[in-house]
Coordinates of C-alpha atoms and ligand atoms in Angstrom, one line a residue:
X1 CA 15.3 56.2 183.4
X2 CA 17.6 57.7 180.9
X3 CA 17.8 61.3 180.4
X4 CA 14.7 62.9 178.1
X5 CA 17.3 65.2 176.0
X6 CA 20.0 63.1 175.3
X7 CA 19.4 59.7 176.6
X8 CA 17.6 57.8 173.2
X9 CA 21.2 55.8 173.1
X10 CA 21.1 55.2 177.2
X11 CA 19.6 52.4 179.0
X12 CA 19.7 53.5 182.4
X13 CA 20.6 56.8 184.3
X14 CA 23.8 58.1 185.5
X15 CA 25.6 57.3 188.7
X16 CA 24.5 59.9 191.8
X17 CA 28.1 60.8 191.5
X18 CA 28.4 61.3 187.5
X19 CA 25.3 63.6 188.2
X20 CA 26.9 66.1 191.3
X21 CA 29.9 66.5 189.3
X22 CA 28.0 67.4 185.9
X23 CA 25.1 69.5 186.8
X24 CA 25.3 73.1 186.5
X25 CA 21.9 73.8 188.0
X26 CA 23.6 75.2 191.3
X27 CA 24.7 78.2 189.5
X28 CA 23.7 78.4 186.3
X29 CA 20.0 79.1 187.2
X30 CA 21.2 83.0 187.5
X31 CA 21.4 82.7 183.7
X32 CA 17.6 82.1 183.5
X33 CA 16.8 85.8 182.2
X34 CA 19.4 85.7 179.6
X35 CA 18.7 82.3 178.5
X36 CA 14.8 82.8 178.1
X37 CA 15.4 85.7 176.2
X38 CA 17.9 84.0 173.7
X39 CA 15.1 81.2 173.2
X40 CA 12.6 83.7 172.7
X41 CA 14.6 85.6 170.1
X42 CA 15.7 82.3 168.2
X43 CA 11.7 81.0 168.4
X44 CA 10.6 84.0 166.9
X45 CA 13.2 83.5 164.1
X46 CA 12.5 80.1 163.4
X47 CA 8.9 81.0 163.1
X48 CA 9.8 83.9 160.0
X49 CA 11.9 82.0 158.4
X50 CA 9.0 79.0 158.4
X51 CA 11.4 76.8 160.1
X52 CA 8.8 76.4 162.4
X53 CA 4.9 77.1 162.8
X54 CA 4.1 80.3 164.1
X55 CA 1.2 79.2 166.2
X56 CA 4.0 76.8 168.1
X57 CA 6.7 80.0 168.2
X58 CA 3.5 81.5 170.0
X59 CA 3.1 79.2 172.6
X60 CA 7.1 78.9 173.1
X61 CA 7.2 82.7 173.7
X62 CA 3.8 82.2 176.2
X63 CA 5.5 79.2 177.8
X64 CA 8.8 80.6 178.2
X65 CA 7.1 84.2 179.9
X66 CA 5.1 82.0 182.4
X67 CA 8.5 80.1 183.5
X68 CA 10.2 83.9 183.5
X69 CA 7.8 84.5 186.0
X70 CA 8.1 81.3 187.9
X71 CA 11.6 81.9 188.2
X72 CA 11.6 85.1 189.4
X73 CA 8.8 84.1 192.1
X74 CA 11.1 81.4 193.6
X75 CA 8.1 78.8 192.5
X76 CA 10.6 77.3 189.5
X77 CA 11.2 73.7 190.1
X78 CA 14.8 73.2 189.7
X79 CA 15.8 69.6 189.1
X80 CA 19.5 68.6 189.1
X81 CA 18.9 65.6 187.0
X82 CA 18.0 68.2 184.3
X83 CA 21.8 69.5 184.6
X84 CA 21.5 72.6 183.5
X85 CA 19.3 76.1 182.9
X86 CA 18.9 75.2 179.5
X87 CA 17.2 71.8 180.0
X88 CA 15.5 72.7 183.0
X89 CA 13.8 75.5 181.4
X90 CA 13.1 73.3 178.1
X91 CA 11.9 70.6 180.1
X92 CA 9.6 72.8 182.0
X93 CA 8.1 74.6 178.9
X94 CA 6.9 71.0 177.7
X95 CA 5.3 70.1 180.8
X96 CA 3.4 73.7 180.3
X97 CA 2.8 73.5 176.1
X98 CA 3.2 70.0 175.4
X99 CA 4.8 68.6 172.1
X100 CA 5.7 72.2 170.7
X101 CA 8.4 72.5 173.0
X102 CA 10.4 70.0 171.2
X103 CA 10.5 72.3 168.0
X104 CA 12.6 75.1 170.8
X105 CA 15.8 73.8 170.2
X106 CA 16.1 72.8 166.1
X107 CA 19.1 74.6 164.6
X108 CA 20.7 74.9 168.1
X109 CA 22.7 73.7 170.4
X110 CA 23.3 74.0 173.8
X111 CA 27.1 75.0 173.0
X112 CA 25.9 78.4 171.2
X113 CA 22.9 78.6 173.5
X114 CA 25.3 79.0 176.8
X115 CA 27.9 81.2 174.9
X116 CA 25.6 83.4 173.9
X117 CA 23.4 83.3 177.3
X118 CA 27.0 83.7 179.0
X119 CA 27.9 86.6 176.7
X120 CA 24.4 88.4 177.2
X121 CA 25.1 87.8 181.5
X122 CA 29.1 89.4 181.3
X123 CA 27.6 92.2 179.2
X124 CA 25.1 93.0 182.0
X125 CA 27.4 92.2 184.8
X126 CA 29.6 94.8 182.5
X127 CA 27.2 97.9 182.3
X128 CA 26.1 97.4 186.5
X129 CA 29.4 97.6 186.9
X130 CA 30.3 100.6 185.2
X131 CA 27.3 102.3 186.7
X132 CA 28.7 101.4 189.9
X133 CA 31.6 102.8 189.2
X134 CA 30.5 105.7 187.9
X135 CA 29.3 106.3 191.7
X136 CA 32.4 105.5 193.0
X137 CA 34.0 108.2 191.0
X138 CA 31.4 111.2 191.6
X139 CA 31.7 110.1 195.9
X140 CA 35.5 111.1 195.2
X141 CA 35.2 114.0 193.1
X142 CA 33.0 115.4 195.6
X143 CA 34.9 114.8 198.6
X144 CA 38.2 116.2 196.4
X145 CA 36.3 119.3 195.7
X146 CA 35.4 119.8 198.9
X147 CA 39.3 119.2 199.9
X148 CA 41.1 120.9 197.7
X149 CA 43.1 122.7 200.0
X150 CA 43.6 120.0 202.8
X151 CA 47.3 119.2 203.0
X152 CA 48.9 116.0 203.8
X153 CA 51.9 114.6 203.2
X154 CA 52.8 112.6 200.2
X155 CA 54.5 109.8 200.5
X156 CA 57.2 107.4 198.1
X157 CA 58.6 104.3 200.0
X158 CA 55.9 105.4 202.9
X159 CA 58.8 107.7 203.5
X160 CA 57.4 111.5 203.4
X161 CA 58.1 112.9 199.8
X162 CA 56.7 116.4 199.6
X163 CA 53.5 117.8 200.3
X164 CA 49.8 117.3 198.4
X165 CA 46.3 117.9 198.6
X166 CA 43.8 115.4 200.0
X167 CA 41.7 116.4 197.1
X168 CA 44.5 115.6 194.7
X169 CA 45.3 112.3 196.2
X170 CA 41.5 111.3 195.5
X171 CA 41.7 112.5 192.5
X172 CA 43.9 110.0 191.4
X173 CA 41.9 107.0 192.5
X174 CA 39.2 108.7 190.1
X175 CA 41.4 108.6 187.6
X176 CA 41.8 104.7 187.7
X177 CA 38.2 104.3 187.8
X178 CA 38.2 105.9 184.2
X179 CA 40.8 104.0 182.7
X180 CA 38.9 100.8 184.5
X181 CA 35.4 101.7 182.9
X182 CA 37.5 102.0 179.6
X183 CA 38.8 98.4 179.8
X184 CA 35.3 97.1 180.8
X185 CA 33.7 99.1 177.7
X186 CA 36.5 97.6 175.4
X187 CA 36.0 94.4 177.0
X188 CA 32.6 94.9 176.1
X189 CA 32.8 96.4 172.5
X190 CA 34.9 93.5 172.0
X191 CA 32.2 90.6 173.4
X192 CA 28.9 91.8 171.4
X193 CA 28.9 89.5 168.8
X194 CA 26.4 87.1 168.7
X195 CA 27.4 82.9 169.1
X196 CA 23.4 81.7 168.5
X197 CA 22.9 79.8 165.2
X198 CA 26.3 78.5 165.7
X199 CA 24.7 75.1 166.5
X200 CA 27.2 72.1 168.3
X201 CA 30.6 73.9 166.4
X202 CA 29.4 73.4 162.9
X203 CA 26.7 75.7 161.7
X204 CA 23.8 74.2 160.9
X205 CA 21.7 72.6 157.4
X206 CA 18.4 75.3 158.4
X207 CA 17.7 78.5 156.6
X208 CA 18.4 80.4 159.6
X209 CA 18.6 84.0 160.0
X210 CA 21.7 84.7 162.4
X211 CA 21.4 88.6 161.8
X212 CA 18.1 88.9 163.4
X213 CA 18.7 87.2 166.4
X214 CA 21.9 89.2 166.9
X215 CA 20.0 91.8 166.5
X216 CA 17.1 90.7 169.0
X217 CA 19.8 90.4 171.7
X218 CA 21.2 93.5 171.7
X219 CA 24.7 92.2 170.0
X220 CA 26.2 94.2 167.4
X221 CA 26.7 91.3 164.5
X222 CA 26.4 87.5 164.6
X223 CA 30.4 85.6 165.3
X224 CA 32.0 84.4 162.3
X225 CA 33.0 81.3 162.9
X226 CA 30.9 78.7 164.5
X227 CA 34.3 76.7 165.9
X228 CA 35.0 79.9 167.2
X229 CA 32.0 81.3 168.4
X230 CA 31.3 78.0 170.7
X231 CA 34.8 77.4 171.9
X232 CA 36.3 80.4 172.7
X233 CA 36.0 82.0 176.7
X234 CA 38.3 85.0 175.8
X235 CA 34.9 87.5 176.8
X236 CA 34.9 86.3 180.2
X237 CA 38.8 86.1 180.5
X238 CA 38.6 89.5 179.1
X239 CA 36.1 90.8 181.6
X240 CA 37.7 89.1 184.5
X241 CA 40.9 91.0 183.2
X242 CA 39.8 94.4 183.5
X243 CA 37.7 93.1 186.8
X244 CA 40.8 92.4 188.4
X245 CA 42.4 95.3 187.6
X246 CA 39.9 97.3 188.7
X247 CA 40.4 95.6 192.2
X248 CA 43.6 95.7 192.7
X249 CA 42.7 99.0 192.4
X250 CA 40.3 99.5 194.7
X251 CA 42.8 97.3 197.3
X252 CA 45.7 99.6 197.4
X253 CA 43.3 102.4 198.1
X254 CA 41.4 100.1 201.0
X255 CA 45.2 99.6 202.2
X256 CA 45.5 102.7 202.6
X257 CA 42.3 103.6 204.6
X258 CA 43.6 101.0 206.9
X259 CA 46.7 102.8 206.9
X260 CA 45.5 106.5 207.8
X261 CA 42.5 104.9 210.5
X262 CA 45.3 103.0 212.5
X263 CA 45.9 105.5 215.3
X264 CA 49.7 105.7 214.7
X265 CA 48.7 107.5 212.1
X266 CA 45.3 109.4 212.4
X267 CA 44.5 110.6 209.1
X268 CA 40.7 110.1 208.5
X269 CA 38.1 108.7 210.7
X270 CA 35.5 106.0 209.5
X271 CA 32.2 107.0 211.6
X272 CA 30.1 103.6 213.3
X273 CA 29.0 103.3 209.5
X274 CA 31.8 101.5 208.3
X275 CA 33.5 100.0 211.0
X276 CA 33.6 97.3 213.6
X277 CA 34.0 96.9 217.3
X278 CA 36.0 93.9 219.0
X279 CA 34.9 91.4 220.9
X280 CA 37.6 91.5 223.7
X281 CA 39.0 95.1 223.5
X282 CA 36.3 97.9 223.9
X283 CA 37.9 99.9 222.6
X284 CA 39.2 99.0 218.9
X285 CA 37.4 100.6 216.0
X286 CA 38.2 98.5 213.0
X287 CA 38.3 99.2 209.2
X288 CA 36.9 95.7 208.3
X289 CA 35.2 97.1 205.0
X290 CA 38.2 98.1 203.7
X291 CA 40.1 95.4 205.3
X292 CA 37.5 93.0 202.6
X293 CA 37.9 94.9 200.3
X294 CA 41.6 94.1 200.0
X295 CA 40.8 90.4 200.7
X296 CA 38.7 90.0 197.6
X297 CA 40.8 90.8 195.0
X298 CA 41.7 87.6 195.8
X299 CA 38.9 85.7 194.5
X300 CA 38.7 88.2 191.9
X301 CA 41.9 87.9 190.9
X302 CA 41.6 84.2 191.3
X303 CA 38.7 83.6 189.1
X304 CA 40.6 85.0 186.2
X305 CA 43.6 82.7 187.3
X306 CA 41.4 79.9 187.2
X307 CA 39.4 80.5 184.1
X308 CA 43.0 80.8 182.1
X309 CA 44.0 77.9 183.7
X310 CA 40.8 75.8 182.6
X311 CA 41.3 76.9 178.9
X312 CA 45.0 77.1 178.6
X313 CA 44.7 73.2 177.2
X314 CA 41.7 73.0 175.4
X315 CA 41.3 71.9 171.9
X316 CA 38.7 72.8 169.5
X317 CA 35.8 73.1 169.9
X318 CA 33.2 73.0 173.2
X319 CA 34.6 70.9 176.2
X320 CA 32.9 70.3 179.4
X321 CA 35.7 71.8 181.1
X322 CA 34.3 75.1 179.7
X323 CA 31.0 74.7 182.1
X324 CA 33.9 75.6 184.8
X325 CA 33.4 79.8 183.6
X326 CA 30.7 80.9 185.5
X327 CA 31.2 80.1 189.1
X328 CA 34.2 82.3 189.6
X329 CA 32.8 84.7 187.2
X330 CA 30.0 85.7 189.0
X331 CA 31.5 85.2 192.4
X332 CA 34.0 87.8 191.1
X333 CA 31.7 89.9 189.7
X334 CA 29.5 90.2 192.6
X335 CA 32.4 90.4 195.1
X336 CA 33.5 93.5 193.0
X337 CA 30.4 95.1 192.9
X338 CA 29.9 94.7 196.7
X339 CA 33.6 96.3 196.8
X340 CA 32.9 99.2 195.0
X341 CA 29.7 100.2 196.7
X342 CA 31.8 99.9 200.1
X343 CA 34.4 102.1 199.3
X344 CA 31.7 104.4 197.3
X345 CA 30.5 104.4 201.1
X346 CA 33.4 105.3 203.1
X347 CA 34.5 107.6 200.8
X348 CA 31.2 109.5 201.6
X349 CA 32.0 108.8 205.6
X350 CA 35.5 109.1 205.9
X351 CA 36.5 112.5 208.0
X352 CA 39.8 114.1 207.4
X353 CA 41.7 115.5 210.2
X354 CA 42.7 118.2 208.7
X355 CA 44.8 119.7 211.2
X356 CA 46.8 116.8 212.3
X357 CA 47.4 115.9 208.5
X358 CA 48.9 119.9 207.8
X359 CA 50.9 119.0 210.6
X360 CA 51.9 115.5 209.4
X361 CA 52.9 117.5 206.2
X362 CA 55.5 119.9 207.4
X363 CA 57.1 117.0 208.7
X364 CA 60.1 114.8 207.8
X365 CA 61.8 117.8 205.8
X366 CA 58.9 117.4 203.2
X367 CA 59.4 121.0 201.9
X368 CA 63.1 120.1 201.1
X369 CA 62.6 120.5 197.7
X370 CA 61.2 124.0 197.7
X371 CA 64.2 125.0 199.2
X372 CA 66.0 123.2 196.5
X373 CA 63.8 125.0 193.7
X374 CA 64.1 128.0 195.4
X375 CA 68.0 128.4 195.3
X376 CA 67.9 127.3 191.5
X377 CA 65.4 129.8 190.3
X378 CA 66.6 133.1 193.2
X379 CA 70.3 132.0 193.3
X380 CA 71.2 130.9 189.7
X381 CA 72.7 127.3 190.9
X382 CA 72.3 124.5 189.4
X383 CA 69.5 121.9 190.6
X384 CA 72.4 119.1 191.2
X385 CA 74.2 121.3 193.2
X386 CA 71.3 123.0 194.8
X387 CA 70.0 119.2 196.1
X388 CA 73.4 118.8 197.6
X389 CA 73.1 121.9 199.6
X390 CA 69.9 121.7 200.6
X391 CA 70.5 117.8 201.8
X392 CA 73.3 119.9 204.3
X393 CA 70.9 121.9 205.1
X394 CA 68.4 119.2 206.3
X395 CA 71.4 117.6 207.8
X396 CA 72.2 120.6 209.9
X397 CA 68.2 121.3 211.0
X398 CA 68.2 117.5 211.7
X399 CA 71.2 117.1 214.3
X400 CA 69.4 120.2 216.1
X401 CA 66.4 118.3 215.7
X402 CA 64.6 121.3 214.4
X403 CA 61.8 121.8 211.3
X404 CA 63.2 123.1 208.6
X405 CA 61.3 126.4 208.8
X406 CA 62.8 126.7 212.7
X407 CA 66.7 126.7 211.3
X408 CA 67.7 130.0 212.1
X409 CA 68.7 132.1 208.5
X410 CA 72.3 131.8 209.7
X411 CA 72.8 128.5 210.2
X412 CA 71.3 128.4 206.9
X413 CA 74.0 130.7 205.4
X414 CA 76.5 129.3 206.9
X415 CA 76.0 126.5 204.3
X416 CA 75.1 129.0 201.3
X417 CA 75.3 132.3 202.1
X418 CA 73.3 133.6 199.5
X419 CA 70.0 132.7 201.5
X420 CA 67.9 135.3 202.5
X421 CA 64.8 135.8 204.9
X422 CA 62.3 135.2 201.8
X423 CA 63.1 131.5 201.9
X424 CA 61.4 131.0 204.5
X425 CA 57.9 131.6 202.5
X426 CA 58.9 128.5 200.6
X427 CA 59.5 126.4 203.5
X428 CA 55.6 126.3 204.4
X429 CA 53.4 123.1 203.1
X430 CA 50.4 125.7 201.9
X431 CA 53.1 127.5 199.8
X432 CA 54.8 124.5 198.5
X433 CA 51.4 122.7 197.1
X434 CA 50.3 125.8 196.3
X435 CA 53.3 126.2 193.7
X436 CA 52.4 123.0 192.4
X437 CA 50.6 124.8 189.1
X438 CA 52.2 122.2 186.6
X439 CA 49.9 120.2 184.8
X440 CA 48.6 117.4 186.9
X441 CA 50.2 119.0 189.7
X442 CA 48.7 119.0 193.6
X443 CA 48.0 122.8 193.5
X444 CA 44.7 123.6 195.2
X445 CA 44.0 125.4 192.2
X446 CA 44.2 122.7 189.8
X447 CA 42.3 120.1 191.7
X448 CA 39.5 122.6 192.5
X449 CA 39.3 122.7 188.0
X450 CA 40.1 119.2 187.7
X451 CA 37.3 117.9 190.4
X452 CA 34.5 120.0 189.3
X453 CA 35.3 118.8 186.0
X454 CA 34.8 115.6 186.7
X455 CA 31.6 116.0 188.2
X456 CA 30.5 117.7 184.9
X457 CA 31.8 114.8 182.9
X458 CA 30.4 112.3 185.5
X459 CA 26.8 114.5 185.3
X460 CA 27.0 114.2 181.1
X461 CA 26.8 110.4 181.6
X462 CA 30.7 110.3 180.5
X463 CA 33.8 108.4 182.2
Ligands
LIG501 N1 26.0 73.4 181.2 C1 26.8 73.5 180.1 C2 27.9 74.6 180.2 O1 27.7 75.4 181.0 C3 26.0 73.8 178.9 C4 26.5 73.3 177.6 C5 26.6 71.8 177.6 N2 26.9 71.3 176.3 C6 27.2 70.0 176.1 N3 27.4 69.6 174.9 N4 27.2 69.1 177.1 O2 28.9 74.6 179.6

């Protein structure tokens, strides 16, 4: 039997092969809410602009709640000879109306009816996100506030650079988030234009009205060009842009929970919440949420790849290569959103060791450049000339394998003897990131201000 939607030309049906590789079925079903909703919205126009009868838009808007409900009851019949949501539902709505089923799809397409059904899935997939994230930020503006004070060492190279604040080193992953939940709202802004009424790529001979159904669906004007509107995937390469950003970011903080749970280093402990034993050696305690979380920014990552790859040689207008947007789209978007609740959660759990981090700090001459600073602004000399000094200084503390604040004065003036005993109030980490009053700086201070403003913006619904 040929197909009922597009088989008048056909004699017989398709090979079992010619049918795996074409059906959608398998994961476009999760666009059933969207695509209901579109057919219910373009019914309704039909019916005002007398394209069709009312009484038939009425029982296409009954039909298509009942199989809303079948769908999400897990009692839908999905048939994979029926390729796609869009026939599946279609073909289901006549077995439940009859005959005014077949007025559903006049002045459409399935090319604008899966744009637009895509479009209306990325934009939700956008705004869960950015809730999501939203989370993510408040969990670390919390903990910052609450850790405004902790020292630790901050690192360039993974070589200790000079000492911060815990709080201000989470601070900085909120920061991200922001600029992340920009790019998705840009993304966004960008997508909201409506392809339905676009038809196959040409427009179409009925008197439709494109502006209500835009308007039906939430987008902020119809597309303006039907090749366009039917041919292009730049939304989803968008949102898969900012996605992957947005992991990448969440990866190198994930690599660097791993980094301060390994116990060479100590920093923060993950409680039985958000970690896993092993097998053989009783006892390992492993950072495997993070550890994922790092691992799938590769499919992330990898569904944007993909997707550019798919379009990068298409002509105008709709190909079937295009069906290839949503597998890797939705894989990446869940993946992400299962990423960002995880680290939402072990930013909550993770325990600082506060002591062992202060002492981490004072280490590996990390206060050098107070000493620096101080000998410019008590001493007059020049900041070139003061870094030479002090790099003798560390030189000297280092062959006598001492802390800088242990180096005796004199061994200290023996390299510039204009040092006196007040350096040595510089050469402690609290002092040093307590200085740090610049703006944007790791002062206690200022992350104690910049945190609790956060969670006012976050509380306001803002970014
Ligand atoms: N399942 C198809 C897709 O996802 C729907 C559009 C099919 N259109 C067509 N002319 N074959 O792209």
């Amino acid at each position: 039997m040929s197909n009922k939607m597009w088989g008048g030309r056909f004699a017989s049906s398709p090979d079992a092969i010619m049918e795996e590789i074409n059906a959608s079925i398998g994961f476009d079903r999760h666009l059933y809410a969207q695509d209901i909703a579109a057919s219910k919205a373009h019914a309704q126009m039909l019916a005002q602009k007398g394209i069709i009868a009312k009484d038939d838009a009425e029982r296409i808007a009954h039909g298509l709640d009942t199989i809303l409900s079948e769908i999400a009851a897990g009692t839908f019949p999905f048939k994979r000879e029926l390729e796609d949501i869009h026939m599946n539902v279609e073909a289901r709505l006549a077995e439940l109306i009859g005959p005014s089923a077949g007025r559903l799809h006049t002045a459409r397409s399935r090319n604008d009816q899966v744009a637009t059904d895509f479009k209306l899935w990325v934009r939700d997939a956008i705004d869960e996100l950015d809730e999501a994230l939203k989370g993510y930020q408040r969990a670390l503006a919390d903990r910052a506030f609450d850790h405004a004070a902790t020292v630790m060492p901050g690192f360039t190279h993974l070589q200790t650079a000079q000492p911060v604040t815990f709080g201000h080193h989470l601070l900085a992953y909120v920061e991200m988030a922001a600029r992340d939940r920009g790019r998705l709202r840009d993304a966004r802004a960008r997508l909201n234009e409506s392809p339905l009424g676009s038809g196959a790529l040409a427009g179409t001979s009925f008197p439709i009205d494109r502006e209500m159904t835009a308007r039906a669906l939430g987008f902020d004007r119809p597309t303006a060009n039907s090749l366009d509107a039917v041919s292009d995937r730049d939304f989803v390469l968008e949102a898969l842009s900012a996605a992957s950003i947005a992991a990448v970011h969440l990866s190198r903080f994930a690599e660097e929970i791993v980094i301060w749970t390994s116990p060479l280093v100590g920093f923060i402990k993950l409680s039985d919440k958000f970690t896993t034993g092993s097998s053989m050696m009783p006892q390992k305690r492993n950072p495997d949420a993070a550890e994922l979380v790092r691992a799938k920014t590769g499919r992330i990552v990898g569904a944007l790849n993909g997707l550019l790859m798919v379009m990068k040689g298409l002509p105008l207008a709709y190909q079937k290569d295009m069906q290839e947007d949503k597998e890797g789209a939705m894989d990446a978007f869940s993946a992400l959103s299962l990423s960002v609740s995880a680290m939402t959660g072990m930013v909550r759990d993770m325990e600082p060791d506060v002591a062992l981090m202060k002492k981490a700090a004072g280490q590996g001459y990390a206060t050098a450049t107070d000493l620096a600073d101080w000998l410019v602004q008590r001493l007059g000399i020049p900041f070139r000339e003061a870094h030479h000094l002090t790099g003798k200084i560390v030189a000297r503390a280092s062959e006598s394998a001492l802390p800088l604040h242990r180096l005796p004065l004199a061994a200290m003036q023996a390299i510039e003897p204009g040092i006196t005993e007040d350096v040595f109030a510089v050469l402690s980490v609290d002092r040093s990131v307590k200085s740090r009053t610049s703006l944007g700086g790791t002062a206690p201070a200022n992350v104690r201000k910049q945190a609790k403003a956060w969670l006012k913006r976050l509380e306001k619904g803002g970014m």
